[in-house]
Amino acid sequence: MRKEHCCDTMRARIAPVCDQHPDPWDCNKALMVYWPREDAYGIMNRIEGERMTSRIRFCRWCGDPKRDLSDARLDALEELGIDWATDPVPEDFQTDTWWRRRGL
Ligand SMILES: [Zn+2]
Ligand SMILES: [Zn+2]
């Protein structure tokens, strides 16, 4: 299932239309990352060749609040008796399926 992002600017900054840079990190039009698994957004920081991201709480363009389901995901795994550090993580939990199924 595709995520509807909050605004056109966010959409363009996550997936810029660019045929020169298959890797968004190489494209200076790409500024944001979306992680479906945690329904979280981050800003791309390119510092001296390092690729780092920091999660954001609001869209910087339209102000839409953003969440981060990392903790909820680990809690849900724990409820299923799965130790995410050592057990194989079910396929649902590797994508956005787990939180969509739970109506989160
Ligand atoms: Zn580009
Ligand atoms: Zn937005």
CSV table of C-alpha atoms and ligand atoms in Angstrom, one decimal:
chain,number,residue,atom,x,y,z
A,1,MET,CA,0.0,0.0,0.0
A,2,ARG,CA,1.4,3.4,-0.9
A,3,LYS,CA,1.7,6.1,1.7
A,4,GLU,CA,0.0,9.4,0.9
A,5,HIS,CA,2.5,12.1,2.0
A,6,CYS,CA,1.3,15.3,3.6
A,7,CYS,CA,2.1,17.8,0.8
A,8,ASP,CA,3.6,18.2,-2.7
A,9,THR,CA,6.8,19.5,-1.3
A,10,MET,CA,7.3,16.5,0.9
A,11,ARG,CA,6.5,14.2,-2.0
A,12,ALA,CA,9.0,16.0,-4.2
A,13,ARG,CA,11.7,15.9,-1.5
A,14,ILE,CA,11.3,12.2,-0.8
A,15,ALA,CA,11.2,11.1,-4.4
A,16,PRO,CA,12.4,13.9,-6.6
A,17,VAL,CA,11.9,13.5,-10.3
A,18,CYS,CA,15.4,13.1,-11.5
A,19,ASP,CA,17.0,10.8,-14.1
A,20,GLN,CA,20.6,11.6,-13.2
A,21,HIS,CA,20.7,10.1,-9.7
A,22,PRO,CA,19.3,6.7,-9.2
A,23,ASP,CA,20.5,6.9,-5.6
A,24,PRO,CA,18.6,9.7,-3.9
A,25,TRP,CA,21.6,10.4,-1.6
A,26,ASP,CA,23.4,11.6,-4.7
A,27,CYS,CA,20.6,14.0,-5.7
A,28,ASN,CA,20.5,17.4,-4.1
A,29,LYS,CA,16.8,17.6,-4.7
A,30,ALA,CA,16.2,14.7,-2.3
A,31,LEU,CA,16.0,15.9,1.2
A,32,MET,CA,13.7,13.6,3.1
A,33,VAL,CA,13.4,9.9,3.8
A,34,TYR,CA,10.3,7.9,4.6
A,35,TRP,CA,10.5,4.6,6.5
A,36,PRO,CA,7.2,2.7,5.9
A,37,ARG,CA,8.1,0.1,8.7
A,38,GLU,CA,7.9,2.8,11.4
A,39,ASP,CA,5.7,5.3,9.5
A,40,ALA,CA,8.5,7.8,10.3
A,41,TYR,CA,10.1,10.6,8.4
A,42,GLY,CA,13.6,11.9,8.5
A,43,ILE,CA,15.8,14.6,7.0
A,44,MET,CA,18.9,13.6,5.1
A,45,ASN,CA,22.1,15.1,6.4
A,46,ARG,CA,25.1,14.9,4.1
A,47,ILE,CA,28.0,15.8,6.3
A,48,GLU,CA,31.5,15.4,4.9
A,49,GLY,CA,30.5,12.4,2.8
A,50,GLU,CA,28.6,10.8,5.7
A,51,ARG,CA,25.0,9.9,5.2
A,52,MET,CA,22.9,10.5,8.3
A,53,THR,CA,19.3,11.0,9.0
A,54,SER,CA,17.4,12.6,11.8
A,55,ARG,CA,13.8,11.9,12.4
A,56,ILE,CA,11.4,14.8,12.3
A,57,ARG,CA,8.2,15.5,14.3
A,58,PHE,CA,6.6,17.9,11.9
A,59,CYS,CA,6.7,18.5,8.2
A,60,ARG,CA,8.8,21.6,7.7
A,61,TRP,CA,6.7,22.8,4.8
A,62,CYS,CA,3.1,22.2,5.8
A,63,GLY,CA,3.5,21.5,9.6
A,64,ASP,CA,1.8,18.1,9.5
A,65,PRO,CA,2.7,16.2,12.7
A,66,LYS,CA,4.8,13.1,12.1
A,67,ARG,CA,5.0,10.0,14.2
A,68,ASP,CA,7.5,7.3,14.8
A,69,LEU,CA,6.2,3.8,15.4
A,70,SER,CA,9.6,2.3,16.4
A,71,ASP,CA,8.6,1.7,20.0
A,72,ALA,CA,5.1,0.5,19.1
A,73,ARG,CA,6.7,-2.0,16.7
A,74,LEU,CA,9.0,-3.4,19.3
A,75,ASP,CA,6.1,-3.6,21.8
A,76,ALA,CA,3.9,-5.5,19.2
A,77,LEU,CA,6.8,-8.0,18.6
A,78,GLU,CA,7.2,-8.5,22.3
A,79,GLU,CA,3.5,-9.2,22.6
A,80,LEU,CA,3.9,-12.0,20.1
A,81,GLY,CA,6.8,-13.4,22.1
A,82,ILE,CA,9.3,-12.4,19.5
A,83,ASP,CA,12.7,-11.2,20.6
A,84,TRP,CA,13.6,-8.8,17.7
A,85,ALA,CA,17.3,-9.0,18.5
A,86,THR,CA,17.6,-12.7,18.1
A,87,ASP,CA,14.5,-14.2,16.5
A,88,PRO,CA,13.6,-13.9,12.9
A,89,VAL,CA,11.3,-11.0,12.4
A,90,PRO,CA,8.0,-11.9,10.6
A,91,GLU,CA,7.6,-10.4,7.1
A,92,ASP,CA,4.7,-8.2,8.3
A,93,PHE,CA,7.0,-6.4,10.6
A,94,GLN,CA,9.6,-5.7,7.9
A,95,THR,CA,7.1,-3.4,6.0
A,96,ASP,CA,4.1,-1.2,6.9
A,97,THR,CA,1.8,-4.2,7.0
A,98,TRP,CA,2.0,-4.7,10.8
A,99,TRP,CA,0.7,-1.2,11.7
A,100,ARG,CA,-1.8,-1.1,8.9
A,101,ARG,CA,-3.3,-4.4,10.0
A,102,ARG,CA,-3.6,-3.0,13.5
A,103,GLY,CA,-5.3,0.1,12.3
A,104,LEU,CA,-2.6,2.3,13.8
B,1,ZN,ZN,19.3,14.5,-9.1
B,2,ZN,ZN,3.9,18.4,4.4
